[in-house]
Amino acid sequence: MPKFSRRSKEILLTCVENLQVIMYDVVAITDITIISGLRGEGEQNSLYRRGLSKLPFPNSRHNAIPPALSEAVDIAPYPIKWKDTEKFYYVAGIVMGVAGMLGIELRWGGDWDRDDDLHDQTFMDLGHFEIVR
Ligand SMILES: [Zn+2]
């Protein structure tokens, strides 16, 4: 059974408990790594400037003022192959299935408007999941 690295566990601790619960269930099914949880101002604005995030600090769901935790998490299939988008879709299906079974509403970066249409996106962020408030 796959397990998280120490680094993945540390990042996951910066995320709200519901995201932690989901991701521990997911990693028991398929190997994933945690890429990003809570982001401070410098990191967020750097990603924004490079076009890797749509939102400047503090508007991303990854942004919170500690001790508040991130309501978003970025993950990747492990081992990481960024161009293997099929694997990202496979993992996202598992994440959304696990969240649904746990009764936790998530929004995925491959279906921002949550209409189950995966072809109407303008910004794909296939490893991004956030809690629906
Ligand atoms: Zn994200």
PDB file of N, CA and C in Angstrom, residues 13-61:
ATOM      1  N   LEU A  13      -0.259  18.740   6.594  1.00  0.00           N
ATOM      2  CA  LEU A  13      -0.589  19.307   7.904  1.00  0.00           C
ATOM      3  C   LEU A  13      -0.943  20.788   7.825  1.00  0.00           C
ATOM      4  N   THR A  14      -0.623  21.441   6.698  1.00  0.00           N
ATOM      5  CA  THR A  14      -0.990  22.854   6.527  1.00  0.00           C
ATOM      6  C   THR A  14      -2.377  22.985   5.909  1.00  0.00           C
ATOM      7  N   CYS A  15      -3.041  21.840   5.673  1.00  0.00           N
ATOM      8  CA  CYS A  15      -4.381  21.834   5.059  1.00  0.00           C
ATOM      9  C   CYS A  15      -5.436  21.468   6.103  1.00  0.00           C
ATOM     10  N   VAL A  16      -6.669  21.914   5.857  1.00  0.00           N
ATOM     11  CA  VAL A  16      -7.766  21.625   6.784  1.00  0.00           C
ATOM     12  C   VAL A  16      -7.952  20.104   6.910  1.00  0.00           C
ATOM     13  N   GLU A  17      -8.518  19.712   8.041  1.00  0.00           N
ATOM     14  CA  GLU A  17      -8.603  18.288   8.382  1.00  0.00           C
ATOM     15  C   GLU A  17      -9.345  17.468   7.316  1.00  0.00           C
ATOM     16  N   ASN A  18     -10.409  18.021   6.746  1.00  0.00           N
ATOM     17  CA  ASN A  18     -11.151  17.256   5.736  1.00  0.00           C
ATOM     18  C   ASN A  18     -10.270  16.897   4.539  1.00  0.00           C
ATOM     19  N   LEU A  19      -9.386  17.802   4.136  1.00  0.00           N
ATOM     20  CA  LEU A  19      -8.474  17.486   3.025  1.00  0.00           C
ATOM     21  C   LEU A  19      -7.479  16.409   3.451  1.00  0.00           C
ATOM     22  N   GLN A  20      -7.017  16.468   4.699  1.00  0.00           N
ATOM     23  CA  GLN A  20      -6.087  15.457   5.189  1.00  0.00           C
ATOM     24  C   GLN A  20      -6.738  14.077   5.168  1.00  0.00           C
ATOM     25  N   VAL A  21      -7.974  14.005   5.664  1.00  0.00           N
ATOM     26  CA  VAL A  21      -8.683  12.724   5.725  1.00  0.00           C
ATOM     27  C   VAL A  21      -8.842  12.140   4.320  1.00  0.00           C
ATOM     28  N   ILE A  22      -9.262  12.986   3.380  1.00  0.00           N
ATOM     29  CA  ILE A  22      -9.466  12.515   2.003  1.00  0.00           C
ATOM     30  C   ILE A  22      -8.159  11.979   1.433  1.00  0.00           C
ATOM     31  N   MET A  23      -7.072  12.748   1.582  1.00  0.00           N
ATOM     32  CA  MET A  23      -5.823  12.371   0.915  1.00  0.00           C
ATOM     33  C   MET A  23      -5.199  11.114   1.530  1.00  0.00           C
ATOM     34  N   TYR A  24      -5.376  10.911   2.837  1.00  0.00           N
ATOM     35  CA  TYR A  24      -4.873   9.658   3.422  1.00  0.00           C
ATOM     36  C   TYR A  24      -5.659   8.458   2.889  1.00  0.00           C
ATOM     37  N   ASP A  25      -6.943   8.631   2.647  1.00  0.00           N
ATOM     38  CA  ASP A  25      -7.721   7.543   2.026  1.00  0.00           C
ATOM     39  C   ASP A  25      -7.273   7.317   0.586  1.00  0.00           C
ATOM     40  N   VAL A  26      -6.995   8.413  -0.133  1.00  0.00           N
ATOM     41  CA  VAL A  26      -6.602   8.294  -1.540  1.00  0.00           C
ATOM     42  C   VAL A  26      -5.254   7.579  -1.661  1.00  0.00           C
ATOM     43  N   VAL A  27      -4.290   7.933  -0.817  1.00  0.00           N
ATOM     44  CA  VAL A  27      -2.956   7.343  -0.956  1.00  0.00           C
ATOM     45  C   VAL A  27      -2.966   5.843  -0.602  1.00  0.00           C
ATOM     46  N   ALA A  28      -4.019   5.403   0.082  1.00  0.00           N
ATOM     47  CA  ALA A  28      -4.146   3.970   0.347  1.00  0.00           C
ATOM     48  C   ALA A  28      -4.618   3.231  -0.905  1.00  0.00           C
ATOM     49  N   ILE A  29      -5.129   3.969  -1.888  1.00  0.00           N
ATOM     50  CA  ILE A  29      -5.664   3.381  -3.119  1.00  0.00           C
ATOM     51  C   ILE A  29      -4.666   3.516  -4.263  1.00  0.00           C
ATOM     52  N   THR A  30      -4.096   4.725  -4.397  1.00  0.00           N
ATOM     53  CA  THR A  30      -3.162   4.986  -5.488  1.00  0.00           C
ATOM     54  C   THR A  30      -2.102   5.966  -5.007  1.00  0.00           C
ATOM     55  N   ASP A  31      -0.866   5.791  -5.479  1.00  0.00           N
ATOM     56  CA  ASP A  31       0.227   6.599  -4.939  1.00  0.00           C
ATOM     57  C   ASP A  31       0.147   8.038  -5.452  1.00  0.00           C
ATOM     58  N   ILE A  32       0.169   8.964  -4.512  1.00  0.00           N
ATOM     59  CA  ILE A  32       0.162  10.391  -4.830  1.00  0.00           C
ATOM     60  C   ILE A  32       1.200  11.088  -3.964  1.00  0.00           C
ATOM     61  N   THR A  33       1.558  12.302  -4.391  1.00  0.00           N
ATOM     62  CA  THR A  33       2.420  13.145  -3.579  1.00  0.00           C
ATOM     63  C   THR A  33       1.727  14.483  -3.388  1.00  0.00           C
ATOM     64  N   ILE A  34       1.963  15.101  -2.227  1.00  0.00           N
ATOM     65  CA  ILE A  34       1.350  16.394  -1.939  1.00  0.00           C
ATOM     66  C   ILE A  34       2.313  17.478  -2.387  1.00  0.00           C
ATOM     67  N   ILE A  35       1.851  18.343  -3.267  1.00  0.00           N
ATOM     68  CA  ILE A  35       2.703  19.375  -3.861  1.00  0.00           C
ATOM     69  C   ILE A  35       2.624  20.680  -3.086  1.00  0.00           C
ATOM     70  N   SER A  36       1.415  21.089  -2.716  1.00  0.00           N
ATOM     71  CA  SER A  36       1.243  22.409  -2.109  1.00  0.00           C
ATOM     72  C   SER A  36       0.004  22.446  -1.229  1.00  0.00           C
ATOM     73  N   GLY A  37       0.142  23.107  -0.090  1.00  0.00           N
ATOM     74  CA  GLY A  37      -0.996  23.346   0.800  1.00  0.00           C
ATOM     75  C   GLY A  37      -1.091  24.837   1.048  1.00  0.00           C
ATOM     76  N   LEU A  38      -0.803  25.227   2.268  1.00  0.00           N
ATOM     77  CA  LEU A  38      -0.837  26.645   2.628  1.00  0.00           C
ATOM     78  C   LEU A  38       0.281  27.407   1.928  1.00  0.00           C
ATOM     79  N   ARG A  39      -0.063  28.581   1.362  1.00  0.00           N
ATOM     80  CA  ARG A  39       0.940  29.430   0.715  1.00  0.00           C
ATOM     81  C   ARG A  39       0.911  30.826   1.307  1.00  0.00           C
ATOM     82  N   GLY A  40       2.093  31.321   1.608  1.00  0.00           N
ATOM     83  CA  GLY A  40       2.229  32.693   2.076  1.00  0.00           C
ATOM     84  C   GLY A  40       2.230  33.656   0.901  1.00  0.00           C
ATOM     85  N   GLU A  41       2.368  34.939   1.243  1.00  0.00           N
ATOM     86  CA  GLU A  41       2.257  35.989   0.231  1.00  0.00           C
ATOM     87  C   GLU A  41       3.322  35.874  -0.859  1.00  0.00           C
ATOM     88  N   GLY A  42       4.567  35.644  -0.459  1.00  0.00           N
ATOM     89  CA  GLY A  42       5.648  35.583  -1.441  1.00  0.00           C
ATOM     90  C   GLY A  42       5.457  34.457  -2.440  1.00  0.00           C
ATOM     91  N   GLU A  43       5.157  33.279  -1.935  1.00  0.00           N
ATOM     92  CA  GLU A  43       4.992  32.111  -2.816  1.00  0.00           C
ATOM     93  C   GLU A  43       3.775  32.291  -3.728  1.00  0.00           C
ATOM     94  N   GLN A  44       2.658  32.770  -3.149  1.00  0.00           N
ATOM     95  CA  GLN A  44       1.448  32.938  -3.948  1.00  0.00           C
ATOM     96  C   GLN A  44       1.650  33.937  -5.088  1.00  0.00           C
ATOM     97  N   ASN A  45       2.259  35.076  -4.750  1.00  0.00           N
ATOM     98  CA  ASN A  45       2.426  36.110  -5.774  1.00  0.00           C
ATOM     99  C   ASN A  45       3.463  35.712  -6.821  1.00  0.00           C
ATOM    100  N   SER A  46       4.431  34.901  -6.430  1.00  0.00           N
ATOM    101  CA  SER A  46       5.396  34.382  -7.403  1.00  0.00           C
ATOM    102  C   SER A  46       4.698  33.459  -8.402  1.00  0.00           C
ATOM    103  N   LEU A  47       3.837  32.569  -7.904  1.00  0.00           N
ATOM    104  CA  LEU A  47       3.084  31.678  -8.794  1.00  0.00           C
ATOM    105  C   LEU A  47       2.164  32.485  -9.702  1.00  0.00           C
ATOM    106  N   TYR A  48       1.538  33.524  -9.129  1.00  0.00           N
ATOM    107  CA  TYR A  48       0.619  34.376  -9.887  1.00  0.00           C
ATOM    108  C   TYR A  48       1.362  35.069 -11.031  1.00  0.00           C
ATOM    109  N   ARG A  49       2.524  35.634 -10.723  1.00  0.00           N
ATOM    110  CA  ARG A  49       3.298  36.342 -11.749  1.00  0.00           C
ATOM    111  C   ARG A  49       3.738  35.413 -12.868  1.00  0.00           C
ATOM    112  N   ARG A  50       3.989  34.143 -12.525  1.00  0.00           N
ATOM    113  CA  ARG A  50       4.440  33.185 -13.537  1.00  0.00           C
ATOM    114  C   ARG A  50       3.276  32.507 -14.254  1.00  0.00           C
ATOM    115  N   GLY A  51       2.054  32.932 -13.942  1.00  0.00           N
ATOM    116  CA  GLY A  51       0.887  32.358 -14.618  1.00  0.00           C
ATOM    117  C   GLY A  51       0.515  30.981 -14.114  1.00  0.00           C
ATOM    118  N   LEU A  52       1.083  30.567 -12.995  1.00  0.00           N
ATOM    119  CA  LEU A  52       0.812  29.232 -12.466  1.00  0.00           C
ATOM    120  C   LEU A  52      -0.353  29.240 -11.484  1.00  0.00           C
ATOM    121  N   SER A  53      -0.780  30.437 -11.101  1.00  0.00           N
ATOM    122  CA  SER A  53      -1.994  30.584 -10.300  1.00  0.00           C
ATOM    123  C   SER A  53      -2.759  31.758 -10.885  1.00  0.00           C
ATOM    124  N   LYS A  54      -4.081  31.687 -10.784  1.00  0.00           N
ATOM    125  CA  LYS A  54      -4.940  32.736 -11.342  1.00  0.00           C
ATOM    126  C   LYS A  54      -5.106  33.911 -10.396  1.00  0.00           C
ATOM    127  N   LEU A  55      -4.754  33.730  -9.144  1.00  0.00           N
ATOM    128  CA  LEU A  55      -5.108  34.720  -8.133  1.00  0.00           C
ATOM    129  C   LEU A  55      -3.900  35.180  -7.332  1.00  0.00           C
ATOM    130  N   PRO A  56      -3.786  36.509  -7.096  1.00  0.00           N
ATOM    131  CA  PRO A  56      -2.738  37.009  -6.213  1.00  0.00           C
ATOM    132  C   PRO A  56      -3.139  36.805  -4.753  1.00  0.00           C
ATOM    133  N   PHE A  57      -2.156  36.845  -3.863  1.00  0.00           N
ATOM    134  CA  PHE A  57      -2.406  36.786  -2.421  1.00  0.00           C
ATOM    135  C   PHE A  57      -3.331  37.938  -2.032  1.00  0.00           C
ATOM    136  N   PRO A  58      -4.304  37.779  -1.141  1.00  0.00           N
ATOM    137  CA  PRO A  58      -4.627  36.563  -0.383  1.00  0.00           C
ATOM    138  C   PRO A  58      -5.855  35.842  -0.929  1.00  0.00           C
ATOM    139  N   ASN A  59      -6.063  35.913  -2.251  1.00  0.00           N
ATOM    140  CA  ASN A  59      -7.353  35.481  -2.821  1.00  0.00           C
ATOM    141  C   ASN A  59      -7.436  34.007  -3.161  1.00  0.00           C
ATOM    142  N   SER A  60      -6.290  33.304  -3.173  1.00  0.00           N
ATOM    143  CA  SER A  60      -6.325  31.874  -3.472  1.00  0.00           C
ATOM    144  C   SER A  60      -6.840  31.106  -2.256  1.00  0.00           C
ATOM    145  N   ARG A  61      -7.488  29.978  -2.531  1.00  0.00           N
ATOM    146  CA  ARG A  61      -7.933  29.116  -1.434  1.00  0.00           C
ATOM    147  C   ARG A  61      -6.745  28.468  -0.725  1.00  0.00           C
TER     148      ARG A  61
END
